Amino acid sequence: MKLTGIELRRVAMPLVAPFRTSFGTEHERDVLLVRAVTAEAEGWGECVAMSEPRYSSEYVEGAAEVIRRFLAPAVTALPSADPVAVEPVFAEIKGHPMAKAAVQTALLDAQLRAAGLPFGGYLGAVRERVPAGVSVGIMDTVPALLDAVERYLGQGYLRIKLKIEPGWDVEPVRAVRERFGDGVLLQVDANTAYTLADARHLARLDPFDLLLIEQPLPEDDVRGHAALARQIRTPVCLDESITSARAAADAVALGAAAIVNVKPGRVGGYLEARRVHDVCAAHGVPVWCGGMLETGLGRAANVALAALPNFTLPGDTSASDRYFARDITAPFVLEDGHVRVPTGPGLGVEPDEDALRDHTTATEWLKL
Ligand SMILES: CC(=O)N[C@@H](Cc1ccc2ccccc2c1)C(=O)O
Ligand SMILES: [Mg+2]
């Protein structure tokens, strides 16, 4: 597949409501999109980096620079812009998994569109729709949280995830359990906000029968998560720590992860994400698809990935309107708590021209 060019496009996506986590509050997504143009077709990839390095070390401006200076030239140096062949070449450039994932996905999308193959079919999807969970931010008050959870349950979401941090954890969880009962699938995500010294405090979440507690400790504290897992009953799930299939194998072998949140951007792409899925399946560890407030382009790829067999827990694959009043693709909608896997070639969705134009803040054509 001959690459004729790569476009870097920045889009501003206002959020329907501020989204607060233990690492800050987001009001608008500044998204970097990658468009790979080949003679046969063009493909899209979405970089999930935030505008500031608060979730992980990557940030939008940095990802654009890495693509501009290192990843795009590496692709053009290849005889063919093959999404699988780029992996060993990208491996020589250290880090920057979100930037790598965006470029590889754009190449995959172009290749699959040209071949008329859907992304889900290519990855090994076994379902036509996936159960959707929703991530609920930290709120100013418990009543405000209960209103938000009530709205999401009313829309049909099959699982509720509450962001927590020291000072906002046991009380909101107790309030949700007391108000909505034990039947609701409920989990929490700390985004690394605690330390092992908080183990006894985190054990106070045990009575609430949570599905999991996501990334309570720092990204590099795998040993600490294994020690914590021996002191609490709630299953420990890792997110930020799982940076590759090897990291997943290590975390599982060390007893640090009973469940894994799979995020293609965090591990360098959808092919590595599938390897994480396969390693976890081999160890009997269930996975679910995490979210990074993607537009419909990244959402389409995530929903396809979430249809693989070992994705047995509802993911953060919410409908578009959970984050955006207007998506840049046809919106993903919730149907009986599920989101449909696109069936068209490649990602199966493309940007709506008008929406893309209205949200675009910058475009840059990389001379190759
Ligand atoms: C759905 C969910 O909770 N996602 C991440 C956290 C997160 C939160 C806020 C974000 C804002 C901009 C870009 C990425 C972001 C990721 C998580 O699982 O840890
Ligand atoms: Mg998380």
mmCIF file of C-alpha atoms and ligand atoms in Angstrom:
data_model
loop_
_atom_site.group_PDB
_atom_site.id
_atom_site.type_symbol
_atom_site.label_atom_id
_atom_site.label_comp_id
_atom_site.label_asym_id
_atom_site.label_seq_id
_atom_site.Cartn_x
_atom_site.Cartn_y
_atom_site.Cartn_z
ATOM 1 C CA MET A 1 0.000 0.000 0.000
ATOM 2 C CA LYS A 2 1.678 3.194 -1.218
ATOM 3 C CA LEU A 3 1.239 6.154 1.117
ATOM 4 C CA THR A 4 0.707 9.426 -0.693
ATOM 5 C CA GLY A 5 0.374 11.554 2.443
ATOM 6 C CA ILE A 6 -0.643 11.935 6.069
ATOM 7 C CA GLU A 7 -2.851 14.687 7.427
ATOM 8 C CA LEU A 8 -2.736 15.770 11.066
ATOM 9 C CA ARG A 9 -6.071 17.342 11.991
ATOM 10 C CA ARG A 10 -6.931 18.896 15.361
ATOM 11 C CA VAL A 11 -10.564 19.019 16.389
ATOM 12 C CA ALA A 12 -12.088 20.733 19.435
ATOM 13 C CA MET A 13 -14.864 18.702 21.043
ATOM 14 C CA PRO A 14 -16.703 20.495 23.853
ATOM 15 C CA LEU A 15 -17.937 18.077 26.555
ATOM 16 C CA VAL A 16 -21.637 18.067 27.484
ATOM 17 C CA ALA A 17 -20.509 18.456 31.109
ATOM 18 C CA PRO A 18 -17.146 18.852 32.898
ATOM 19 C CA PHE A 19 -15.565 15.453 33.523
ATOM 20 C CA ARG A 20 -13.639 15.370 36.820
ATOM 21 C CA THR A 21 -11.188 12.639 37.811
ATOM 22 C CA SER A 22 -8.462 12.344 40.446
ATOM 23 C CA PHE A 23 -6.052 13.962 37.978
ATOM 24 C CA GLY A 24 -8.136 16.989 36.979
ATOM 25 C CA THR A 25 -11.245 18.280 35.257
ATOM 26 C CA GLU A 26 -11.762 18.244 31.470
ATOM 27 C CA HIS A 27 -14.178 20.655 29.795
ATOM 28 C CA GLU A 28 -13.248 20.095 26.156
ATOM 29 C CA ARG A 29 -11.367 17.405 24.252
ATOM 30 C CA ASP A 30 -8.540 18.659 22.020
ATOM 31 C CA VAL A 31 -8.266 15.685 19.671
ATOM 32 C CA LEU A 32 -5.520 14.851 17.183
ATOM 33 C CA LEU A 33 -6.772 12.865 14.181
ATOM 34 C CA VAL A 34 -4.488 11.157 11.679
ATOM 35 C CA ARG A 35 -5.649 10.644 8.078
ATOM 36 C CA ALA A 36 -3.543 8.300 5.967
ATOM 37 C CA VAL A 37 -4.044 8.780 2.211
ATOM 38 C CA THR A 38 -3.036 5.954 -0.119
ATOM 39 C CA ALA A 39 -3.700 5.358 -3.816
ATOM 40 C CA GLU A 40 -6.361 2.761 -2.928
ATOM 41 C CA ALA A 41 -8.147 4.340 0.040
ATOM 42 C CA GLU A 42 -7.762 6.653 3.005
ATOM 43 C CA GLY A 43 -7.928 5.750 6.676
ATOM 44 C CA TRP A 44 -8.443 7.488 10.002
ATOM 45 C CA GLY A 45 -6.766 7.079 13.370
ATOM 46 C CA GLU A 46 -7.538 8.941 16.587
ATOM 47 C CA CYS A 47 -4.818 9.842 19.080
ATOM 48 C CA VAL A 48 -6.290 9.559 22.595
ATOM 49 C CA ALA A 49 -3.707 11.757 24.317
ATOM 50 C CA MET A 50 -5.007 14.578 26.471
ATOM 51 C CA SER A 51 -3.920 18.181 25.966
ATOM 52 C CA GLU A 52 -1.792 17.862 29.128
ATOM 53 C CA PRO A 53 0.215 14.831 30.350
ATOM 54 C CA ARG A 54 -2.107 14.061 33.286
ATOM 55 C CA TYR A 55 -3.340 10.533 32.477
ATOM 56 C CA SER A 56 0.062 9.404 31.145
ATOM 57 C CA SER A 57 3.181 11.113 29.817
ATOM 58 C CA GLU A 58 1.759 11.796 26.360
ATOM 59 C CA TYR A 59 -0.006 14.988 25.346
ATOM 60 C CA VAL A 60 -1.521 16.137 22.062
ATOM 61 C CA GLU A 61 1.159 18.584 20.933
ATOM 62 C CA GLY A 62 3.889 16.066 21.762
ATOM 63 C CA ALA A 63 2.130 13.276 19.903
ATOM 64 C CA ALA A 64 1.804 15.479 16.808
ATOM 65 C CA GLU A 65 5.532 16.226 16.975
ATOM 66 C CA VAL A 66 6.476 12.535 17.331
ATOM 67 C CA ILE A 67 4.313 11.655 14.342
ATOM 68 C CA ARG A 68 5.702 14.571 12.314
ATOM 69 C CA ARG A 69 9.408 13.924 13.095
ATOM 70 C CA PHE A 70 9.665 10.187 13.665
ATOM 71 C CA LEU A 71 6.636 8.013 12.906
ATOM 72 C CA ALA A 72 5.540 9.384 9.525
ATOM 73 C CA PRO A 73 9.113 9.320 8.112
ATOM 74 C CA ALA A 74 9.474 5.749 9.438
ATOM 75 C CA VAL A 75 6.365 4.709 7.519
ATOM 76 C CA THR A 76 7.497 6.327 4.266
ATOM 77 C CA ALA A 77 10.866 4.566 4.552
ATOM 78 C CA LEU A 78 9.074 1.214 4.284
ATOM 79 C CA PRO A 79 8.469 -0.412 0.895
ATOM 80 C CA SER A 80 4.751 -0.460 1.756
ATOM 81 C CA ALA A 81 2.743 1.396 4.389
ATOM 82 C CA ASP A 82 1.765 -1.900 5.977
ATOM 83 C CA PRO A 83 0.180 -1.536 9.454
ATOM 84 C CA VAL A 84 1.825 -4.753 10.679
ATOM 85 C CA ALA A 85 5.240 -3.970 9.200
ATOM 86 C CA VAL A 86 5.343 -0.607 11.006
ATOM 87 C CA GLU A 87 5.432 -2.258 14.450
ATOM 88 C CA PRO A 88 9.112 -3.352 14.499
ATOM 89 C CA VAL A 89 10.082 0.010 13.030
ATOM 90 C CA PHE A 90 7.997 1.905 15.587
ATOM 91 C CA ALA A 91 9.571 -0.228 18.338
ATOM 92 C CA GLU A 92 12.910 1.485 17.611
ATOM 93 C CA ILE A 93 11.290 4.762 18.680
ATOM 94 C CA LYS A 94 10.856 4.583 22.466
ATOM 95 C CA GLY A 95 7.500 5.281 24.083
ATOM 96 C CA HIS A 96 4.669 7.358 22.616
ATOM 97 C CA PRO A 97 2.130 4.494 22.342
ATOM 98 C CA MET A 98 -0.814 6.834 21.710
ATOM 99 C CA ALA A 99 0.925 8.489 18.757
ATOM 100 C CA LYS A 100 1.912 5.071 17.377
ATOM 101 C CA ALA A 101 -1.607 3.707 17.833
ATOM 102 C CA ALA A 102 -3.119 6.618 15.891
ATOM 103 C CA VAL A 103 -0.805 6.100 12.899
ATOM 104 C CA GLN A 104 -1.176 2.314 12.881
ATOM 105 C CA THR A 105 -4.970 2.590 13.085
ATOM 106 C CA ALA A 106 -5.077 5.018 10.147
ATOM 107 C CA LEU A 107 -3.039 2.542 8.071
ATOM 108 C CA LEU A 108 -5.237 -0.363 9.201
ATOM 109 C CA ASP A 109 -8.387 1.571 8.325
ATOM 110 C CA ALA A 110 -7.052 2.436 4.848
ATOM 111 C CA GLN A 111 -5.949 -1.151 4.184
ATOM 112 C CA LEU A 112 -9.260 -2.628 5.349
ATOM 113 C CA ARG A 113 -11.381 -0.098 3.451
ATOM 114 C CA ALA A 114 -9.433 -0.912 0.282
ATOM 115 C CA ALA A 115 -10.048 -4.630 0.915
ATOM 116 C CA GLY A 116 -13.696 -4.118 1.872
ATOM 117 C CA LEU A 117 -13.082 -5.773 5.256
ATOM 118 C CA PRO A 118 -14.641 -4.568 8.541
ATOM 119 C CA PHE A 119 -12.328 -3.774 11.485
ATOM 120 C CA GLY A 120 -14.215 -6.125 13.825
ATOM 121 C CA GLY A 121 -13.977 -9.053 11.441
ATOM 122 C CA TYR A 122 -10.253 -8.402 10.992
ATOM 123 C CA LEU A 123 -9.635 -8.310 14.778
ATOM 124 C CA GLY A 124 -11.726 -11.428 15.518
ATOM 125 C CA ALA A 125 -15.006 -9.985 16.747
ATOM 126 C CA VAL A 126 -17.562 -12.635 17.752
ATOM 127 C CA ARG A 127 -20.483 -10.341 18.602
ATOM 128 C CA GLU A 128 -22.525 -7.811 16.637
ATOM 129 C CA ARG A 129 -23.138 -5.523 19.620
ATOM 130 C CA VAL A 130 -21.393 -4.944 22.942
ATOM 131 C CA PRO A 131 -22.769 -4.125 26.429
ATOM 132 C CA ALA A 132 -22.074 -0.514 27.398
ATOM 133 C CA GLY A 133 -20.938 0.862 30.734
ATOM 134 C CA VAL A 134 -20.510 4.506 31.645
ATOM 135 C CA SER A 135 -17.781 6.389 33.526
ATOM 136 C CA VAL A 136 -19.168 8.927 36.023
ATOM 137 C CA GLY A 137 -16.919 11.761 37.153
ATOM 138 C CA ILE A 138 -16.307 13.104 40.633
ATOM 139 C CA MET A 139 -19.128 15.486 41.514
ATOM 140 C CA ASP A 140 -19.506 18.420 43.883
ATOM 141 C CA THR A 141 -22.139 16.660 46.002
ATOM 142 C CA VAL A 142 -23.572 13.160 46.535
ATOM 143 C CA PRO A 143 -27.078 14.274 45.412
ATOM 144 C CA ALA A 144 -25.589 15.502 42.120
ATOM 145 C CA LEU A 145 -23.870 12.145 41.684
ATOM 146 C CA LEU A 146 -27.102 10.241 42.381
ATOM 147 C CA ASP A 147 -28.933 12.371 39.790
ATOM 148 C CA ALA A 148 -26.274 11.568 37.181
ATOM 149 C CA VAL A 149 -26.315 7.829 37.973
ATOM 150 C CA GLU A 150 -30.125 7.812 37.832
ATOM 151 C CA ARG A 151 -30.011 9.451 34.394
ATOM 152 C CA TYR A 152 -27.457 6.942 33.047
ATOM 153 C CA LEU A 153 -29.363 3.946 34.418
ATOM 154 C CA GLY A 154 -32.522 5.405 32.868
ATOM 155 C CA GLN A 155 -30.737 5.526 29.503
ATOM 156 C CA GLY A 156 -30.015 1.816 29.900
ATOM 157 C CA TYR A 157 -26.302 1.676 30.792
ATOM 158 C CA LEU A 158 -25.493 -1.814 32.052
ATOM 159 C CA ARG A 159 -22.607 -0.844 34.345
ATOM 160 C CA ILE A 160 -21.732 2.234 36.394
ATOM 161 C CA LYS A 161 -18.093 3.266 37.015
ATOM 162 C CA LEU A 162 -17.468 5.936 39.615
ATOM 163 C CA LYS A 163 -14.283 8.001 39.592
ATOM 164 C CA ILE A 164 -12.889 8.130 43.130
ATOM 165 C CA GLU A 165 -10.079 9.888 44.999
ATOM 166 C CA PRO A 166 -9.174 10.309 48.694
ATOM 167 C CA GLY A 167 -12.149 12.094 50.264
ATOM 168 C CA TRP A 168 -14.576 10.930 47.581
ATOM 169 C CA ASP A 169 -14.819 7.162 47.718
ATOM 170 C CA VAL A 170 -16.670 5.217 50.447
ATOM 171 C CA GLU A 171 -19.488 7.752 50.871
ATOM 172 C CA PRO A 172 -20.479 8.084 47.175
ATOM 173 C CA VAL A 173 -20.233 4.297 46.697
ATOM 174 C CA ARG A 174 -22.429 3.696 49.748
ATOM 175 C CA ALA A 175 -24.939 6.285 48.521
ATOM 176 C CA VAL A 176 -25.200 4.665 45.065
ATOM 177 C CA ARG A 177 -25.633 1.208 46.595
ATOM 178 C CA GLU A 178 -28.281 2.442 49.043
ATOM 179 C CA ARG A 179 -30.194 4.321 46.324
ATOM 180 C CA PHE A 180 -29.995 1.867 43.397
ATOM 181 C CA GLY A 181 -29.585 -1.475 45.179
ATOM 182 C CA ASP A 182 -27.248 -4.447 44.867
ATOM 183 C CA GLY A 183 -28.323 -5.411 41.356
ATOM 184 C CA VAL A 184 -26.488 -2.572 39.631
ATOM 185 C CA LEU A 185 -23.051 -3.538 38.219
ATOM 186 C CA LEU A 186 -20.802 -1.023 39.995
ATOM 187 C CA GLN A 187 -17.034 -0.383 39.890
ATOM 188 C CA VAL A 188 -14.636 2.426 40.783
ATOM 189 C CA ASP A 189 -11.572 4.016 39.126
ATOM 190 C CA ALA A 190 -8.962 5.851 41.195
ATOM 191 C CA ASN A 191 -6.542 6.750 38.368
ATOM 192 C CA THR A 192 -3.528 6.045 40.652
ATOM 193 C CA ALA A 193 -4.712 8.368 43.462
ATOM 194 C CA TYR A 194 -3.908 6.085 46.447
ATOM 195 C CA THR A 195 -0.880 4.376 48.009
ATOM 196 C CA LEU A 196 -0.449 0.987 49.672
ATOM 197 C CA ALA A 197 -0.784 2.801 53.008
ATOM 198 C CA ASP A 198 -4.469 3.313 52.067
ATOM 199 C CA ALA A 199 -5.121 -0.448 51.970
ATOM 200 C CA ARG A 200 -7.206 -0.524 55.143
ATOM 201 C CA HIS A 201 -9.234 2.428 53.918
ATOM 202 C CA LEU A 202 -9.813 0.816 50.519
ATOM 203 C CA ALA A 203 -10.943 -2.366 52.296
ATOM 204 C CA ARG A 204 -13.930 -0.299 53.454
ATOM 205 C CA LEU A 205 -15.234 -0.634 49.877
ATOM 206 C CA ASP A 206 -15.403 -4.445 50.235
ATOM 207 C CA PRO A 207 -18.972 -4.569 51.654
ATOM 208 C CA PHE A 208 -20.351 -2.888 48.495
ATOM 209 C CA ASP A 209 -19.724 -5.870 46.201
ATOM 210 C CA LEU A 210 -17.929 -3.857 43.507
ATOM 211 C CA LEU A 211 -16.981 -5.580 40.256
ATOM 212 C CA LEU A 212 -13.470 -4.143 40.590
ATOM 213 C CA ILE A 213 -11.323 -1.275 41.755
ATOM 214 C CA GLU A 214 -9.389 0.199 38.813
ATOM 215 C CA GLN A 215 -5.749 1.382 39.156
ATOM 216 C CA PRO A 216 -5.790 2.450 42.795
ATOM 217 C CA LEU A 217 -1.974 2.822 42.962
ATOM 218 C CA PRO A 218 0.655 4.502 40.744
ATOM 219 C CA GLU A 219 1.314 3.129 37.272
ATOM 220 C CA ASP A 220 4.730 1.639 38.198
ATOM 221 C CA ASP A 221 3.605 0.095 41.500
ATOM 222 C CA VAL A 222 2.749 -3.391 40.225
ATOM 223 C CA ARG A 223 4.179 -5.025 43.374
ATOM 224 C CA GLY A 224 2.033 -2.654 45.480
ATOM 225 C CA HIS A 225 -1.118 -3.704 43.605
ATOM 226 C CA ALA A 226 -0.263 -7.355 44.302
ATOM 227 C CA ALA A 227 0.159 -6.554 48.014
ATOM 228 C CA LEU A 228 -3.096 -4.552 48.037
ATOM 229 C CA ALA A 229 -4.936 -7.432 46.310
ATOM 230 C CA ARG A 230 -4.027 -9.622 49.296
ATOM 231 C CA GLN A 231 -5.561 -7.069 51.715
ATOM 232 C CA ILE A 232 -8.910 -6.271 50.024
ATOM 233 C CA ARG A 233 -11.731 -8.423 48.640
ATOM 234 C CA THR A 234 -12.642 -6.161 45.721
ATOM 235 C CA PRO A 235 -10.881 -7.491 42.595
ATOM 236 C CA VAL A 236 -8.025 -5.243 41.430
ATOM 237 C CA CYS A 237 -8.159 -4.094 37.780
ATOM 238 C CA LEU A 238 -5.223 -2.311 36.119
ATOM 239 C CA ASP A 239 -5.377 0.428 33.495
ATOM 240 C CA GLU A 240 -2.358 2.797 33.442
ATOM 241 C CA SER A 241 0.041 -0.034 34.427
ATOM 242 C CA ILE A 242 -0.771 -2.233 31.434
ATOM 243 C CA THR A 243 1.434 -0.711 28.739
ATOM 244 C CA SER A 244 1.926 -3.917 26.676
ATOM 245 C CA ALA A 245 1.023 -7.606 26.464
ATOM 246 C CA ARG A 246 4.215 -8.354 28.404
ATOM 247 C CA ALA A 247 3.180 -5.912 31.141
ATOM 248 C CA ALA A 248 -0.165 -7.708 31.287
ATOM 249 C CA ALA A 249 1.541 -11.100 31.633
ATOM 250 C CA ASP A 250 3.771 -9.745 34.421
ATOM 251 C CA ALA A 251 0.903 -8.092 36.335
ATOM 252 C CA VAL A 252 -1.252 -11.232 36.127
ATOM 253 C CA ALA A 253 1.634 -13.535 37.125
ATOM 254 C CA LEU A 254 2.423 -11.283 40.127
ATOM 255 C CA GLY A 255 -1.218 -11.283 41.270
ATOM 256 C CA ALA A 256 -1.531 -7.536 40.657
ATOM 257 C CA ALA A 257 -4.438 -7.774 38.208
ATOM 258 C CA ALA A 258 -7.520 -9.968 38.430
ATOM 259 C CA ILE A 259 -9.098 -7.949 35.603
ATOM 260 C CA VAL A 260 -7.567 -5.748 32.868
ATOM 261 C CA ASN A 261 -8.845 -2.561 31.223
ATOM 262 C CA VAL A 262 -7.685 -2.740 27.579
ATOM 263 C CA LYS A 263 -6.873 0.584 25.882
ATOM 264 C CA PRO A 264 -5.301 0.433 22.420
ATOM 265 C CA GLY A 265 -3.798 3.929 22.764
ATOM 266 C CA ARG A 266 -2.025 2.984 25.991
ATOM 267 C CA VAL A 267 -0.383 -0.117 24.467
ATOM 268 C CA GLY A 268 0.565 1.250 21.031
ATOM 269 C CA GLY A 269 -2.300 0.048 18.879
ATOM 270 C CA TYR A 270 -5.153 -2.381 18.241
ATOM 271 C CA LEU A 271 -2.832 -5.259 17.335
ATOM 272 C CA GLU A 272 -1.046 -5.024 20.704
ATOM 273 C CA ALA A 273 -4.441 -4.540 22.388
ATOM 274 C CA ARG A 274 -5.509 -7.871 20.880
ATOM 275 C CA ARG A 275 -2.307 -9.446 22.266
ATOM 276 C CA VAL A 276 -3.231 -8.110 25.734
ATOM 277 C CA HIS A 277 -6.675 -9.661 25.245
ATOM 278 C CA ASP A 278 -5.112 -12.998 24.229
ATOM 279 C CA VAL A 279 -2.580 -13.086 27.098
ATOM 280 C CA CYS A 280 -5.355 -12.355 29.603
ATOM 281 C CA ALA A 281 -7.604 -14.996 28.024
ATOM 282 C CA ALA A 282 -4.790 -17.557 28.348
ATOM 283 C CA HIS A 283 -4.573 -16.752 32.080
ATOM 284 C CA GLY A 284 -8.344 -16.773 32.617
ATOM 285 C CA VAL A 285 -8.333 -13.025 33.292
ATOM 286 C CA PRO A 286 -11.371 -11.160 31.908
ATOM 287 C CA VAL A 287 -10.876 -7.854 30.127
ATOM 288 C CA TRP A 288 -13.068 -4.880 29.223
ATOM 289 C CA CYS A 289 -12.555 -1.992 26.806
ATOM 290 C CA GLY A 290 -11.502 1.284 28.427
ATOM 291 C CA GLY A 291 -12.325 4.683 26.999
ATOM 292 C CA MET A 292 -10.489 7.942 26.447
ATOM 293 C CA LEU A 293 -13.447 10.139 25.498
ATOM 294 C CA GLU A 294 -12.954 9.264 21.843
ATOM 295 C CA THR A 295 -14.875 10.744 18.936
ATOM 296 C CA GLY A 296 -16.912 8.352 16.801
ATOM 297 C CA LEU A 297 -13.740 7.398 14.907
ATOM 298 C CA GLY A 298 -11.897 6.008 17.955
ATOM 299 C CA ARG A 299 -15.197 4.796 19.378
ATOM 300 C CA ALA A 300 -15.850 2.686 16.259
ATOM 301 C CA ALA A 301 -12.483 0.943 16.657
ATOM 302 C CA ASN A 302 -13.018 0.384 20.405
ATOM 303 C CA VAL A 303 -16.496 -1.087 19.905
ATOM 304 C CA ALA A 304 -15.089 -3.528 17.322
ATOM 305 C CA LEU A 305 -12.311 -4.531 19.755
ATOM 306 C CA ALA A 306 -14.824 -4.933 22.597
ATOM 307 C CA ALA A 307 -16.574 -7.631 20.519
ATOM 308 C CA LEU A 308 -13.663 -10.076 20.917
ATOM 309 C CA PRO A 309 -14.469 -13.160 23.025
ATOM 310 C CA ASN A 310 -12.550 -12.364 26.268
ATOM 311 C CA PHE A 311 -14.136 -8.906 26.598
ATOM 312 C CA THR A 312 -16.660 -10.303 29.073
ATOM 313 C CA LEU A 313 -17.310 -7.153 31.139
ATOM 314 C CA PRO A 314 -19.135 -4.015 29.953
ATOM 315 C CA GLY A 315 -16.625 -1.407 28.781
ATOM 316 C CA ASP A 316 -16.452 2.383 28.796
ATOM 317 C CA THR A 317 -17.876 2.174 25.271
ATOM 318 C CA SER A 318 -20.624 4.696 25.961
ATOM 319 C CA ALA A 319 -22.876 6.379 23.415
ATOM 320 C CA SER A 320 -21.503 9.523 21.756
ATOM 321 C CA ASP A 321 -23.937 11.755 23.658
ATOM 322 C CA ARG A 322 -22.374 10.769 26.998
ATOM 323 C CA TYR A 323 -19.561 13.180 26.051
ATOM 324 C CA PHE A 324 -20.537 15.218 22.983
ATOM 325 C CA ALA A 325 -23.649 17.113 21.962
ATOM 326 C CA ARG A 326 -22.443 16.557 18.368
ATOM 327 C CA ASP A 327 -19.983 13.862 17.279
ATOM 328 C CA ILE A 328 -17.855 14.182 14.135
ATOM 329 C CA THR A 329 -19.323 10.904 12.867
ATOM 330 C CA ALA A 330 -22.864 9.587 12.963
ATOM 331 C CA PRO A 331 -23.397 9.202 16.721
ATOM 332 C CA PHE A 332 -23.052 5.867 18.510
ATOM 333 C CA VAL A 333 -26.306 5.242 20.349
ATOM 334 C CA LEU A 334 -27.356 2.985 23.190
ATOM 335 C CA GLU A 335 -29.849 0.259 22.256
ATOM 336 C CA ASP A 336 -31.028 -1.847 25.235
ATOM 337 C CA GLY A 337 -27.763 -1.002 26.976
ATOM 338 C CA HIS A 338 -25.661 -2.106 23.991
ATOM 339 C CA VAL A 339 -23.716 -0.386 21.220
ATOM 340 C CA ARG A 340 -23.705 -1.896 17.732
ATOM 341 C CA VAL A 341 -20.414 -2.941 16.115
ATOM 342 C CA PRO A 342 -20.019 -1.125 12.751
ATOM 343 C CA THR A 343 -20.187 -3.535 9.791
ATOM 344 C CA GLY A 344 -18.825 -1.377 6.954
ATOM 345 C CA PRO A 345 -15.282 -1.631 5.558
ATOM 346 C CA GLY A 346 -12.506 -0.463 7.867
ATOM 347 C CA LEU A 347 -13.770 1.461 10.886
ATOM 348 C CA GLY A 348 -17.190 1.423 9.233
ATOM 349 C CA VAL A 349 -17.720 5.100 10.017
ATOM 350 C CA GLU A 350 -16.320 8.268 8.493
ATOM 351 C CA PRO A 351 -16.315 11.848 9.610
ATOM 352 C CA ASP A 352 -19.342 13.915 8.674
ATOM 353 C CA GLU A 353 -17.890 16.639 6.414
ATOM 354 C CA ASP A 354 -19.839 19.501 8.008
ATOM 355 C CA ALA A 355 -19.203 18.383 11.584
ATOM 356 C CA LEU A 356 -15.507 17.877 10.848
ATOM 357 C CA ARG A 357 -15.220 21.333 9.316
ATOM 358 C CA ASP A 358 -17.078 22.960 12.211
ATOM 359 C CA HIS A 359 -14.862 21.300 14.847
ATOM 360 C CA THR A 360 -11.504 21.565 13.079
ATOM 361 C CA THR A 361 -9.025 23.936 14.718
ATOM 362 C CA ALA A 362 -5.961 23.063 12.596
ATOM 363 C CA THR A 363 -4.937 20.874 9.679
ATOM 364 C CA GLU A 364 -1.424 20.000 8.561
ATOM 365 C CA TRP A 365 -0.402 17.988 5.524
ATOM 366 C CA LEU A 366 2.831 16.057 6.183
ATOM 367 C CA LYS A 367 5.082 16.189 3.152
ATOM 368 C CA LEU A 368 6.404 12.642 2.769
HETATM 369 C C1 LIG B 1 -13.709 7.018 30.548
HETATM 370 C C2 LIG B 1 -12.577 7.085 31.501
HETATM 371 O O1 LIG B 1 -12.762 7.129 32.674
HETATM 372 N N1 LIG B 1 -11.340 7.133 30.939
HETATM 373 C C3 LIG B 1 -10.050 7.116 31.584
HETATM 374 C C4 LIG B 1 -9.771 8.412 32.304
HETATM 375 C C5 LIG B 1 -9.885 9.628 31.467
HETATM 376 C C6 LIG B 1 -10.520 10.694 32.020
HETATM 377 C C7 LIG B 1 -10.600 11.885 31.368
HETATM 378 C C8 LIG B 1 -10.055 12.042 30.118
HETATM 379 C C9 LIG B 1 -10.126 13.259 29.433
HETATM 380 C C10 LIG B 1 -9.576 13.401 28.182
HETATM 381 C C11 LIG B 1 -8.941 12.319 27.598
HETATM 382 C C12 LIG B 1 -8.856 11.111 28.264
HETATM 383 C C13 LIG B 1 -9.405 10.963 29.538
HETATM 384 C C14 LIG B 1 -9.319 9.755 30.226
HETATM 385 C C15 LIG B 1 -9.864 5.939 32.536
HETATM 386 O O2 LIG B 1 -10.478 4.899 32.403
HETATM 387 O O3 LIG B 1 -8.983 6.048 33.408
HETATM 388 MG MG MG B 2 -9.014 4.023 34.227
#
